[in-house]
Amino acid sequence: MIYFALSKGRLAAESAALLKKCGVDASVLESDTRKLVLTSADGKYGFFLVKPSDVPTYVEAGVADLGVVGKDTLMEENKDLYEMLDLRLGECRLCLAGFPARKDALTNPHLRVATKYVNTARRVFEERGEEIEIIPLHGSIELAPVTGLADVIFDVVQTGSTLKANGLAVLEEVFAGITARLVANKVSLKLKSEEILPLIGKLKEVIA
């Protein structure tokens, strides 16, 4: 059996649609259930529905053979696994955002940055030779500059509608082309290569 770790929510649904085009029986992912471990009707595939940030952990540990996760999460978690394929799903950007009238905040030597991407933000500013104060947050990141908790936020931006609704805007695009990636456990890729490699080949064809 091939086990997948999938991000709960829209990405899981998009992943299921893509897998079905490759001949994978992923219809169980379309069922209305609270179960977090699902098995395909043919018994060939298992699916773990987890938080996006946990997908790389399950794959690195070998609990899941394959996973679908955003490039932003891969950069943040920096796990020991193989990034196999760009699935071109859920494209977004990693940006610094804040009040448009205060763009000069980015030059502040005591910049306060609110983000859930703590490791990535630290690397970005270290490479620039800039010291910042990182404020870790896990939800409603846009609230940080509005309340004065932080000067700017470092977060993914897709449409920008949430930023706009809170009077914020993108001040700098740091990483573009953030999309979902197929990742693989290193040992699984060797031991289950006869099952995994043909599937990756089919995914490439479907995406192309």
Short mmCIF file of C-alpha atoms in Angstrom, two decimals:
data_model
loop_
_atom_site.label_atom_id
_atom_site.label_comp_id
_atom_site.label_asym_id
_atom_site.label_seq_id
_atom_site.Cartn_x
_atom_site.Cartn_y
_atom_site.Cartn_z
CA MET A 1 0.00 0.00 0.00
CA ILE A 2 1.14 3.54 -0.79
CA TYR A 3 0.43 6.08 1.93
CA PHE A 4 -0.12 9.78 1.24
CA ALA A 5 0.03 12.65 3.71
CA LEU A 6 -2.29 15.39 2.49
CA SER A 7 -3.06 18.85 3.80
CA LYS A 8 -6.61 19.05 5.11
CA GLY A 9 -8.96 21.32 3.15
CA ARG A 10 -8.94 22.60 -0.39
CA LEU A 11 -5.49 21.27 -1.26
CA ALA A 12 -6.59 17.73 -0.34
CA ALA A 13 -9.56 18.05 -2.71
CA GLU A 14 -7.35 19.38 -5.51
CA SER A 15 -4.83 16.61 -4.87
CA ALA A 16 -7.60 14.01 -5.04
CA ALA A 17 -8.77 15.34 -8.41
CA LEU A 18 -5.22 15.18 -9.75
CA LEU A 19 -4.63 11.66 -8.43
CA LYS A 20 -7.89 10.40 -9.95
CA LYS A 21 -6.68 11.57 -13.36
CA CYS A 22 -3.67 9.30 -12.82
CA GLY A 23 -5.80 6.26 -12.10
CA VAL A 24 -5.56 6.45 -8.31
CA ASP A 25 -8.80 5.56 -6.54
CA ALA A 26 -9.04 8.71 -4.42
CA SER A 27 -12.84 8.90 -4.28
CA VAL A 28 -12.73 8.24 -0.53
CA LEU A 29 -11.33 11.77 -0.14
CA GLU A 30 -14.60 13.16 -1.48
CA SER A 31 -16.65 11.60 1.31
CA ASP A 32 -18.07 13.74 4.10
CA THR A 33 -16.24 12.28 7.05
CA ARG A 34 -14.26 13.36 10.10
CA LYS A 35 -11.89 10.42 9.75
CA LEU A 36 -8.24 11.39 9.40
CA VAL A 37 -7.07 8.03 8.03
CA LEU A 38 -8.77 6.86 4.85
CA THR A 39 -8.23 3.85 2.60
CA SER A 40 -9.10 3.56 -1.07
CA ALA A 41 -11.80 1.05 -2.03
CA ASP A 42 -9.23 -1.10 -3.86
CA GLY A 43 -6.95 -1.21 -0.81
CA LYS A 44 -3.94 0.14 -2.73
CA TYR A 45 -3.72 3.59 -1.18
CA GLY A 46 -3.99 5.11 2.27
CA PHE A 47 -4.46 8.79 3.02
CA PHE A 48 -3.59 10.77 6.15
CA LEU A 49 -5.30 14.15 6.44
CA VAL A 50 -3.07 16.42 8.52
CA LYS A 51 -2.19 20.07 9.06
CA PRO A 52 -0.06 21.46 6.20
CA SER A 53 2.91 22.03 8.50
CA ASP A 54 2.80 18.36 9.57
CA VAL A 55 2.96 16.83 6.07
CA PRO A 56 6.79 16.97 5.81
CA THR A 57 7.10 15.38 9.27
CA TYR A 58 4.96 12.39 8.34
CA VAL A 59 6.86 11.90 5.08
CA GLU A 60 10.33 12.31 6.61
CA ALA A 61 9.46 9.76 9.31
CA GLY A 62 8.28 7.26 6.70
CA VAL A 63 4.76 7.05 8.09
CA ALA A 64 3.68 8.38 4.70
CA ASP A 65 5.47 7.42 1.49
CA LEU A 66 4.35 10.51 -0.41
CA GLY A 67 2.95 13.88 0.52
CA VAL A 68 1.47 16.97 -1.07
CA VAL A 69 2.49 20.22 0.56
CA GLY A 70 3.15 23.85 -0.32
CA LYS A 71 6.65 25.00 -1.12
CA ASP A 72 6.29 27.59 1.65
CA THR A 73 5.92 24.80 4.21
CA LEU A 74 8.86 22.88 2.76
CA MET A 75 11.09 25.93 3.10
CA GLU A 76 9.95 26.49 6.66
CA GLU A 77 10.19 22.89 7.90
CA ASN A 78 13.38 21.98 5.96
CA LYS A 79 12.90 18.22 6.38
CA ASP A 80 15.07 15.44 4.98
CA LEU A 81 12.96 14.21 2.06
CA TYR A 82 12.83 14.34 -1.74
CA GLU A 83 10.92 17.08 -3.54
CA MET A 84 9.77 15.19 -6.61
CA LEU A 85 7.38 17.35 -8.59
CA ASP A 86 5.76 20.78 -8.85
CA LEU A 87 2.04 20.02 -8.97
CA ARG A 88 1.16 23.62 -9.94
CA LEU A 89 -1.67 23.77 -7.42
CA GLY A 90 -2.57 26.66 -5.11
CA GLU A 91 -0.09 29.19 -6.50
CA CYS A 92 0.69 32.09 -4.17
CA ARG A 93 3.54 34.35 -3.06
CA LEU A 94 5.48 34.84 0.16
CA CYS A 95 5.46 38.56 0.84
CA LEU A 96 6.20 41.26 3.35
CA ALA A 97 3.03 43.27 3.84
CA GLY A 98 1.93 46.23 5.90
CA PHE A 99 0.36 49.64 5.63
CA PRO A 100 1.11 51.08 2.15
CA ALA A 101 1.79 54.52 3.60
CA ARG A 102 4.49 53.07 5.84
CA LYS A 103 6.66 51.24 3.31
CA ASP A 104 9.68 52.92 4.90
CA ALA A 105 9.08 50.58 7.84
CA LEU A 106 11.16 48.00 5.97
CA THR A 107 14.23 50.17 6.56
CA ASN A 108 13.58 50.32 10.29
CA PRO A 109 16.64 48.89 12.11
CA HIS A 110 14.28 47.54 14.77
CA LEU A 111 11.75 45.99 12.40
CA ARG A 112 9.10 43.80 14.04
CA VAL A 113 7.88 41.02 11.75
CA ALA A 114 4.86 38.87 12.57
CA THR A 115 4.80 35.49 10.85
CA LYS A 116 4.18 31.77 11.12
CA TYR A 117 7.22 31.27 8.86
CA VAL A 118 9.74 31.94 11.62
CA ASN A 119 12.67 29.97 10.18
CA THR A 120 12.19 31.28 6.64
CA ALA A 121 11.89 34.89 7.78
CA ARG A 122 15.03 34.56 9.90
CA ARG A 123 17.00 33.15 6.94
CA VAL A 124 15.76 35.90 4.59
CA PHE A 125 16.84 38.72 6.87
CA GLU A 126 20.09 37.05 7.91
CA GLU A 127 21.05 36.80 4.24
CA ARG A 128 20.38 40.53 3.97
CA GLY A 129 22.51 41.20 7.02
CA GLU A 130 19.54 42.70 8.85
CA GLU A 131 18.44 42.05 12.40
CA ILE A 132 14.72 41.88 13.11
CA GLU A 133 12.39 40.96 15.92
CA ILE A 134 10.25 37.98 14.89
CA ILE A 135 6.83 37.67 16.47
CA PRO A 136 5.52 34.09 15.96
CA LEU A 137 1.79 33.91 15.19
CA HIS A 138 -0.36 31.06 13.91
CA GLY A 139 -3.56 32.74 12.80
CA SER A 140 -5.00 36.10 11.72
CA ILE A 141 -1.50 37.36 10.90
CA GLU A 142 -2.99 40.53 9.36
CA LEU A 143 -4.12 41.62 12.80
CA ALA A 144 -0.53 42.23 13.96
CA PRO A 145 0.14 45.54 12.15
CA VAL A 146 -3.46 46.70 12.64
CA THR A 147 -3.08 46.42 16.42
CA GLY A 148 0.51 47.65 16.52
CA LEU A 149 1.92 44.28 17.57
CA ALA A 150 4.25 44.30 14.52
CA ASP A 151 5.39 46.68 11.80
CA VAL A 152 4.89 44.19 8.96
CA ILE A 153 3.87 40.61 8.35
CA PHE A 154 5.63 37.88 6.38
CA ASP A 155 2.97 35.60 4.95
CA VAL A 156 1.57 33.90 1.86
CA VAL A 157 -0.57 36.05 -0.42
CA GLN A 158 -2.88 34.61 -3.03
CA THR A 159 -5.48 37.20 -4.02
CA GLY A 160 -4.58 39.92 -1.53
CA SER A 161 -8.24 40.39 -0.60
CA THR A 162 -7.65 39.83 3.13
CA LEU A 163 -4.81 42.35 3.13
CA LYS A 164 -6.96 44.91 1.35
CA ALA A 165 -9.89 44.36 3.73
CA ASN A 166 -7.59 45.28 6.61
CA GLY A 167 -5.99 48.30 4.94
CA LEU A 168 -2.77 46.46 4.16
CA ALA A 169 -0.83 45.86 0.95
CA VAL A 170 2.15 43.91 -0.32
CA LEU A 171 5.29 45.94 0.36
CA GLU A 172 7.75 43.42 -1.07
CA GLU A 173 7.41 40.10 -2.87
CA VAL A 174 10.08 37.82 -1.40
CA PHE A 175 9.28 34.48 -3.06
CA ALA A 176 7.02 34.03 -6.10
CA GLY A 177 5.70 30.80 -7.58
CA ILE A 178 4.83 29.14 -4.28
CA THR A 179 2.90 26.01 -5.30
CA ALA A 180 2.08 22.56 -3.98
CA ARG A 181 4.82 19.97 -4.37
CA LEU A 182 4.87 16.19 -4.34
CA VAL A 183 7.40 14.97 -1.79
CA ALA A 184 8.66 11.46 -1.10
CA ASN A 185 10.25 9.58 1.75
CA LYS A 186 13.80 8.63 0.77
CA VAL A 187 13.52 5.00 1.86
CA SER A 188 10.07 4.54 0.33
CA LEU A 189 11.35 5.77 -3.01
CA LYS A 190 13.80 2.86 -3.02
CA LEU A 191 11.67 0.12 -1.50
CA LYS A 192 8.45 1.00 -3.35
CA SER A 193 9.96 2.36 -6.55
CA GLU A 194 7.91 0.01 -8.75
CA GLU A 195 4.71 1.61 -7.46
CA ILE A 196 5.86 5.18 -6.86
CA LEU A 197 7.89 5.97 -9.99
CA PRO A 198 5.13 5.06 -12.50
CA LEU A 199 2.71 7.22 -10.50
CA ILE A 200 5.10 10.16 -10.66
CA GLY A 201 5.38 9.58 -14.41
CA LYS A 202 1.59 9.73 -14.77
CA LEU A 203 1.43 12.90 -12.69
CA LYS A 204 3.98 14.52 -14.99
CA GLU A 205 1.86 13.63 -18.00
CA VAL A 206 -1.34 14.97 -16.45
CA ILE A 207 0.32 18.24 -15.39
CA ALA A 208 1.90 18.69 -18.80
#
